[in-house]
Short mmCIF file of N, CA, C and O in Angstrom, two decimals:
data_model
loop_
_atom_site.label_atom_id
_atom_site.label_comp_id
_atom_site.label_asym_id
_atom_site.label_seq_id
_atom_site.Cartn_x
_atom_site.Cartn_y
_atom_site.Cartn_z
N UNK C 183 -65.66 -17.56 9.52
CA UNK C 183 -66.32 -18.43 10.49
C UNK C 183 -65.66 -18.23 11.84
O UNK C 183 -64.58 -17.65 12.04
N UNK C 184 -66.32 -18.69 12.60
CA UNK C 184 -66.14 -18.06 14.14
C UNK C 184 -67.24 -19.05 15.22
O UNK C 184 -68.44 -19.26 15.09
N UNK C 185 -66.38 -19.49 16.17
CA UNK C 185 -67.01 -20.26 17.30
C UNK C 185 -67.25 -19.85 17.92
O UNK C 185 -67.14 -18.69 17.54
N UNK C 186 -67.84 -19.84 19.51
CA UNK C 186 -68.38 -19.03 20.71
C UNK C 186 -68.36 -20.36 21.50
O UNK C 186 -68.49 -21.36 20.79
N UNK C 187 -68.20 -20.59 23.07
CA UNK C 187 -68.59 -21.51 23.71
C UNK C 187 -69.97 -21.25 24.72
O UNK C 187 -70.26 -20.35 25.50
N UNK C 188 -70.73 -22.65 24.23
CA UNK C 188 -72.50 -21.93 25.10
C UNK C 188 -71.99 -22.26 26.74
O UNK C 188 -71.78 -23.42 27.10
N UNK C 189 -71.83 -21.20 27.57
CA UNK C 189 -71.68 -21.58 29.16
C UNK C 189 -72.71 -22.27 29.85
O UNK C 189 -72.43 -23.10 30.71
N UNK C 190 -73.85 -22.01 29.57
CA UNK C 190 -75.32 -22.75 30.18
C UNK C 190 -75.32 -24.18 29.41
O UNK C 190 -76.43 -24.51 29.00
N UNK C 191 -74.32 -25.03 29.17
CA UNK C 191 -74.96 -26.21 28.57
C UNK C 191 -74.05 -27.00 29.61
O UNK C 191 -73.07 -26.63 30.25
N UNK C 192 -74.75 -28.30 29.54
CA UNK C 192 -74.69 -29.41 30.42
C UNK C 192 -73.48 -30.10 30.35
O UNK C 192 -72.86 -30.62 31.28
N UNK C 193 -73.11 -30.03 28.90
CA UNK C 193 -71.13 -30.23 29.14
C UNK C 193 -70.51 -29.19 28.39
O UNK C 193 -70.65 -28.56 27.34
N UNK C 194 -69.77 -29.26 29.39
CA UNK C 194 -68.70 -27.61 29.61
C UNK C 194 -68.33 -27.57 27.85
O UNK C 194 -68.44 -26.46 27.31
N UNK C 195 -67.82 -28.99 26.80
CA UNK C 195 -67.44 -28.40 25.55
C UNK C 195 -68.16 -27.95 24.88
O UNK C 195 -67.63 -27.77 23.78
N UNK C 196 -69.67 -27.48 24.90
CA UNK C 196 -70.07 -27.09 23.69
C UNK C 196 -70.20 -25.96 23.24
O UNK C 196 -70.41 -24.95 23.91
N UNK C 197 -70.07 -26.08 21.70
CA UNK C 197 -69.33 -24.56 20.79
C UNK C 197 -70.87 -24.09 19.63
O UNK C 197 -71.58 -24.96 19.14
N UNK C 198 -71.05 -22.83 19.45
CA UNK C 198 -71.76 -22.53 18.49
C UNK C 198 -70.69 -22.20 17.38
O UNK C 198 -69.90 -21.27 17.53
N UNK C 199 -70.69 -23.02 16.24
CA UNK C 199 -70.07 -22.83 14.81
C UNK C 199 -70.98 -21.61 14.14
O UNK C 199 -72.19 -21.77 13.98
N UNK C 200 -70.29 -20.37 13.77
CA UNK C 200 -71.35 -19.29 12.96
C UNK C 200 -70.35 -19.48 12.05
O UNK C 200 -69.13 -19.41 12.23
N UNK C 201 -71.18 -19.83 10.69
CA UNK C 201 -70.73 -19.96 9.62
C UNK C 201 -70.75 -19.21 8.69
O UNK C 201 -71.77 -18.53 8.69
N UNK C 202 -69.98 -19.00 7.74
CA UNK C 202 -70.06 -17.76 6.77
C UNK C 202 -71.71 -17.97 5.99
O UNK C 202 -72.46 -18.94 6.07
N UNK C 203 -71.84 -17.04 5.47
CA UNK C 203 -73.57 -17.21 4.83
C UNK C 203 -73.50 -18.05 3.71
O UNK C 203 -74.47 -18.74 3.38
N UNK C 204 -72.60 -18.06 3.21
CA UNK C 204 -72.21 -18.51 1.06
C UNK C 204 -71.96 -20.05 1.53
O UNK C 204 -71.98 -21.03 0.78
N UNK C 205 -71.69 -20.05 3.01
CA UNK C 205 -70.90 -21.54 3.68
C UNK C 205 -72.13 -22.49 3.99
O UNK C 205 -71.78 -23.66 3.89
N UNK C 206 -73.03 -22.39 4.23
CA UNK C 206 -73.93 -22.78 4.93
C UNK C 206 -74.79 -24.58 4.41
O UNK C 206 -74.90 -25.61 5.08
N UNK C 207 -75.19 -24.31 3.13
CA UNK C 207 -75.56 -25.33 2.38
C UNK C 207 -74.62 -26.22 1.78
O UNK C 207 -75.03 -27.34 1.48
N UNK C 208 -72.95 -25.79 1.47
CA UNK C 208 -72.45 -26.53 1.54
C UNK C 208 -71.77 -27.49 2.66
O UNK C 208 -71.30 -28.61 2.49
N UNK C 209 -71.86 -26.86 3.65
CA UNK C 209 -71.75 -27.17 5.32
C UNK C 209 -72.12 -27.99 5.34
O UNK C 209 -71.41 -28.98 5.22
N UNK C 210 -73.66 -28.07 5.52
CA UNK C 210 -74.44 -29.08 5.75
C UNK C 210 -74.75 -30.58 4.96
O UNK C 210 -75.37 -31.60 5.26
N UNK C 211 -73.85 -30.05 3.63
CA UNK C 211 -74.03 -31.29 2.64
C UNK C 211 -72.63 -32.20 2.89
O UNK C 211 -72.54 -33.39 2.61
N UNK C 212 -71.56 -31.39 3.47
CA UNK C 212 -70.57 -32.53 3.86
C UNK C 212 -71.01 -32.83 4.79
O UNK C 212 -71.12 -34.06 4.74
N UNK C 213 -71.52 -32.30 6.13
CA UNK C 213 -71.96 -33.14 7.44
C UNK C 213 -72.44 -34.09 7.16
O UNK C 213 -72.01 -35.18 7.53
N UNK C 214 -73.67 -33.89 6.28
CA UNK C 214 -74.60 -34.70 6.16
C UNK C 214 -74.03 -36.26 5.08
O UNK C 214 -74.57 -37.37 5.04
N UNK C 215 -73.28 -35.96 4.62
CA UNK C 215 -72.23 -36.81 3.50
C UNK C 215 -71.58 -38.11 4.70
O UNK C 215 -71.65 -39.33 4.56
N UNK C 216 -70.94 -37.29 5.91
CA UNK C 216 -69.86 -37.89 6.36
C UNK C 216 -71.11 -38.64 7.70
O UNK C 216 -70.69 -39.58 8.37
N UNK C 217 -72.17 -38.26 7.89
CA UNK C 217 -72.79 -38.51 9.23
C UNK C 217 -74.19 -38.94 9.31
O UNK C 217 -74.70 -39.37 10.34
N UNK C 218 -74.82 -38.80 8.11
CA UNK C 218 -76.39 -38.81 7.71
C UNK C 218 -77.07 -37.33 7.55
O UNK C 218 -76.62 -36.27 8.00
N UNK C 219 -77.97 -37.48 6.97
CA UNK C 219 -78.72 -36.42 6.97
C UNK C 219 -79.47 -36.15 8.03
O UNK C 219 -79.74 -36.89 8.97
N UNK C 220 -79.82 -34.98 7.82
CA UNK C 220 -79.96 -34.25 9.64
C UNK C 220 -82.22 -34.40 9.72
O UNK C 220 -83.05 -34.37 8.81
N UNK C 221 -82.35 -34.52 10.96
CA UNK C 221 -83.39 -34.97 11.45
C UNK C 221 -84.14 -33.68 11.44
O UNK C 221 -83.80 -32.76 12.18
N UNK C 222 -85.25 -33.57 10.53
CA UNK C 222 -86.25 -32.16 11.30
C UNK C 222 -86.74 -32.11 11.82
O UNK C 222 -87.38 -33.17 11.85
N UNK C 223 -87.18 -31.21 12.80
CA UNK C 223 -88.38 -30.87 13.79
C UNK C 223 -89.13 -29.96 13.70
O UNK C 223 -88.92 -29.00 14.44
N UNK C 224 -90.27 -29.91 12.80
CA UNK C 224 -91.09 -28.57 12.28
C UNK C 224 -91.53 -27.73 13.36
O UNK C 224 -91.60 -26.50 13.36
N UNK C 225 -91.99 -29.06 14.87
CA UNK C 225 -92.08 -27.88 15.86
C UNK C 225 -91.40 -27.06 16.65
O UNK C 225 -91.96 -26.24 17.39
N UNK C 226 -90.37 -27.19 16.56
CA UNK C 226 -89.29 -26.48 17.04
C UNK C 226 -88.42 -25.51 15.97
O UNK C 226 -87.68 -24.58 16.27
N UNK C 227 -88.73 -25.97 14.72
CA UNK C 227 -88.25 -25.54 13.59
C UNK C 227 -86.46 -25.61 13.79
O UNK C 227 -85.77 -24.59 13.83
N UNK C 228 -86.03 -26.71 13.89
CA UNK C 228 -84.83 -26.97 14.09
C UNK C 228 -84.47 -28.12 13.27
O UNK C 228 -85.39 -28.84 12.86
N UNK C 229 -82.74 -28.52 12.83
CA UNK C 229 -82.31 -29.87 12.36
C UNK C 229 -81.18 -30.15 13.13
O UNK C 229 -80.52 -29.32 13.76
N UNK C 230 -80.87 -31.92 13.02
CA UNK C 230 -80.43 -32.17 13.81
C UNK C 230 -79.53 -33.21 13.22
O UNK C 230 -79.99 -33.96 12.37
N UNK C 231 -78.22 -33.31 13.62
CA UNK C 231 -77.83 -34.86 13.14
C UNK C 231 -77.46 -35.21 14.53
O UNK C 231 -77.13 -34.43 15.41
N UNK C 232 -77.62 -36.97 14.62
CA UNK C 232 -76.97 -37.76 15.54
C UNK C 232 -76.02 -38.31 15.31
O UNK C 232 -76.04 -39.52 15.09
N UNK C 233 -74.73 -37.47 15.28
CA UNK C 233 -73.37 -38.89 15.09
C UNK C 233 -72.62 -38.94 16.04
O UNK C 233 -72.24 -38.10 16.87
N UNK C 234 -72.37 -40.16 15.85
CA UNK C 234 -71.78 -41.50 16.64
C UNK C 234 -70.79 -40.22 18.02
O UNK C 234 -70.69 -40.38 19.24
N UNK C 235 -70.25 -39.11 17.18
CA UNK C 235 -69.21 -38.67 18.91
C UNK C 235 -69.69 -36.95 18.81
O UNK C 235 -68.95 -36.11 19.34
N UNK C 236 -70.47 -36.67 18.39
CA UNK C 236 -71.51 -35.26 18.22
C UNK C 236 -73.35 -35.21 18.39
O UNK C 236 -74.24 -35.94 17.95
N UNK C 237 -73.33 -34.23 19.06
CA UNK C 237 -75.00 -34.08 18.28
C UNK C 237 -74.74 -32.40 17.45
O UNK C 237 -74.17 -31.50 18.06
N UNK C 238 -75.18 -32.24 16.21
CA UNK C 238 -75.40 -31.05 15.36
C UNK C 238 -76.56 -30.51 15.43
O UNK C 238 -77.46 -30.74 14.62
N UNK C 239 -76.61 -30.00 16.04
CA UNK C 239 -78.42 -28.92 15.60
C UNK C 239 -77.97 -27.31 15.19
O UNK C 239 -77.11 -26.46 15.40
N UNK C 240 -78.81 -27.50 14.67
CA UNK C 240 -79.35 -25.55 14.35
C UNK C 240 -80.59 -25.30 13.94
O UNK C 240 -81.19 -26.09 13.21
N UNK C 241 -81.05 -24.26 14.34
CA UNK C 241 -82.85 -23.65 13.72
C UNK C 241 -82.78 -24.37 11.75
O UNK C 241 -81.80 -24.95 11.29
N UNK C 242 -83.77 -24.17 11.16
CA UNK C 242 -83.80 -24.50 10.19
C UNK C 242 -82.94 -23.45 9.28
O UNK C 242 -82.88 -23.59 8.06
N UNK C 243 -82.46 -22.69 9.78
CA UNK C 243 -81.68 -21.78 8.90
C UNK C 243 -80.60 -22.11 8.48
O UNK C 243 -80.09 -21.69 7.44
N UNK C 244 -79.87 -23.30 9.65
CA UNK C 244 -78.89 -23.98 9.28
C UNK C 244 -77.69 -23.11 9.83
O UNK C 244 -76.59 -23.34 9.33
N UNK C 245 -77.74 -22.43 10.50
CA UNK C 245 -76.79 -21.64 10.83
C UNK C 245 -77.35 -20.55 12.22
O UNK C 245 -78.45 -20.05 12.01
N UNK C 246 -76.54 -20.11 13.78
CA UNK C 246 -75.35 -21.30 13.84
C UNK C 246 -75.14 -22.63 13.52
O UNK C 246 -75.96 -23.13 12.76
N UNK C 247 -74.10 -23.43 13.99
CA UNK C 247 -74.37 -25.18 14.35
C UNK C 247 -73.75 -25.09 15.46
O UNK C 247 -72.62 -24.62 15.61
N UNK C 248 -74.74 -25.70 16.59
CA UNK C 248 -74.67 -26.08 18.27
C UNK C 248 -74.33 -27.44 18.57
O UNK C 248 -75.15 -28.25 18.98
N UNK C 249 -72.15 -27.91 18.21
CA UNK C 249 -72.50 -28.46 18.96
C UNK C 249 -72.14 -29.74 20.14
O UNK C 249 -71.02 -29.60 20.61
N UNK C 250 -72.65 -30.54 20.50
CA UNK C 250 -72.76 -30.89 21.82
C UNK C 250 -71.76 -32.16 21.47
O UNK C 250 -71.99 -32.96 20.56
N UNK C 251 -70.73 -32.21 22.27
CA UNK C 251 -69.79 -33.14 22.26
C UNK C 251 -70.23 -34.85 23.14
O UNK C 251 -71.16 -34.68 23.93
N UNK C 252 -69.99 -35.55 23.11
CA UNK C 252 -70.38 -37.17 23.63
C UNK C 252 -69.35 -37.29 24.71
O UNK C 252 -68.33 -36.62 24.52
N UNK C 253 -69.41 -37.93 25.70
CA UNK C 253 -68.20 -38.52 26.08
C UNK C 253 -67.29 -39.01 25.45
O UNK C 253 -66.14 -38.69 25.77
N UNK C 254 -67.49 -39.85 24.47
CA UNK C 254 -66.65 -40.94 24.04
C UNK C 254 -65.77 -39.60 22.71
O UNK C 254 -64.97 -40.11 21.93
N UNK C 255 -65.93 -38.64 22.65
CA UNK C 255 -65.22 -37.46 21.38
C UNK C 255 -63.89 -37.48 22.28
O UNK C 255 -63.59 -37.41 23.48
N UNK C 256 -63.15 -37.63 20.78
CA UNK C 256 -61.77 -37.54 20.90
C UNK C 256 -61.12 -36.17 20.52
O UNK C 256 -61.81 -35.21 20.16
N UNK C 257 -59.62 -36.14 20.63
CA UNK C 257 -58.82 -34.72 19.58
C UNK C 257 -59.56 -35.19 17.93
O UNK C 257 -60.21 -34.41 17.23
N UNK C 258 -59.29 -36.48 17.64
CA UNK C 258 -59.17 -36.48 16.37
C UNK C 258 -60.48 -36.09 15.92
O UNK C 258 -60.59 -35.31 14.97
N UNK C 259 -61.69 -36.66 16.63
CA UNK C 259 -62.81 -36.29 15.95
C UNK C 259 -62.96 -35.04 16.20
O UNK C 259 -64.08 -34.88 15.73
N UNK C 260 -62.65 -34.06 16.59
CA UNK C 260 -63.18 -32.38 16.64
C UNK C 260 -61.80 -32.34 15.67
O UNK C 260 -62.13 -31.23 15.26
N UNK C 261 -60.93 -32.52 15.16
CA UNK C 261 -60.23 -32.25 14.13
C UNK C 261 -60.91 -32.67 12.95
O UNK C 261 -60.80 -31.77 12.12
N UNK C 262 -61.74 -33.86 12.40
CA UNK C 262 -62.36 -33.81 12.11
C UNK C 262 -63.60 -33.54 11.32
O UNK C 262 -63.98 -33.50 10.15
N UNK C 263 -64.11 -33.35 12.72
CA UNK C 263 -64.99 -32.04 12.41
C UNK C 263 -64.63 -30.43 12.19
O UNK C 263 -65.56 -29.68 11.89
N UNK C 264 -63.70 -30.05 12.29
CA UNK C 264 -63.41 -28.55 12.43
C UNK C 264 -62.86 -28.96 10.98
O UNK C 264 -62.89 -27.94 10.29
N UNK C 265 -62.41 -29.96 10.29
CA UNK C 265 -61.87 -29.85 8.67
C UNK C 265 -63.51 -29.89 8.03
O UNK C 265 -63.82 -29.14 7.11
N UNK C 266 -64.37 -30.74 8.56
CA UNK C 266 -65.77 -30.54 7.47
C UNK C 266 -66.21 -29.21 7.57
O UNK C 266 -66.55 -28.60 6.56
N UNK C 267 -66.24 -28.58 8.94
CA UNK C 267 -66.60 -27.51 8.57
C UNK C 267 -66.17 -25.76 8.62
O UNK C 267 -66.65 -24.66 8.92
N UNK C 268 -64.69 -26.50 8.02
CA UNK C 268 -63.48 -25.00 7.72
C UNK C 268 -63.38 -24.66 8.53
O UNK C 268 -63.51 -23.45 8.37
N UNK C 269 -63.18 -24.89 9.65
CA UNK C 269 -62.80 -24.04 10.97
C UNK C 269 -61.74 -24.26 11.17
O UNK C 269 -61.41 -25.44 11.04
N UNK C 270 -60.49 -23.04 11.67
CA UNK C 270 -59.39 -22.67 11.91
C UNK C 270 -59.31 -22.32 13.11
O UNK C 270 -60.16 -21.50 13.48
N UNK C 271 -58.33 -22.78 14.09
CA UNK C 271 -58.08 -22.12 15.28
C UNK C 271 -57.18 -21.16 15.25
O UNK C 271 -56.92 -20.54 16.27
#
């Protein structure tokens, strides 16, 4: 797994998570465990979760995950999050 930061987004932190392929469905079942299950949009063909110090999207493939930090995100919550979804710095 491997991050990238998107430069064109509206706040400077946000990261694309590319996740291993074998990783993907289980990914999404802890997100979705720790945050709700993620919102679809058939016309866009995208999912989405809203939590409380993130927004998560990705195409329906589920992979990358884009994502967009809140004001109110702390260290701890991107620690966090980088333990749900195996990411190592």
């Amino acid at each position: 797994m491997h991050r990238e930061k998107v430069p064109a987004c509206v706040h400077p932190e946000t990261y694309k998570y590319f996740l291993d392929r074998d990783a993907v469905i289980s990914t999404w079942q802890r997100l979705a465990a720790r945050w709700g299950e993620p919102r679809h949009n058939p016309s866009f063909r995208t999912m989405e979760i809203a939590a409380p110090r993130f927004t998560l999207r990705a195409t329906v493939l589920g992979n990358p995950i884009t994502v967009l930090r809140r004001r109110e995100c702390t260290a701890a919550d991107v620690a966090e999050l980088h333990a749900l979804l195996g990411y190592g710095e």
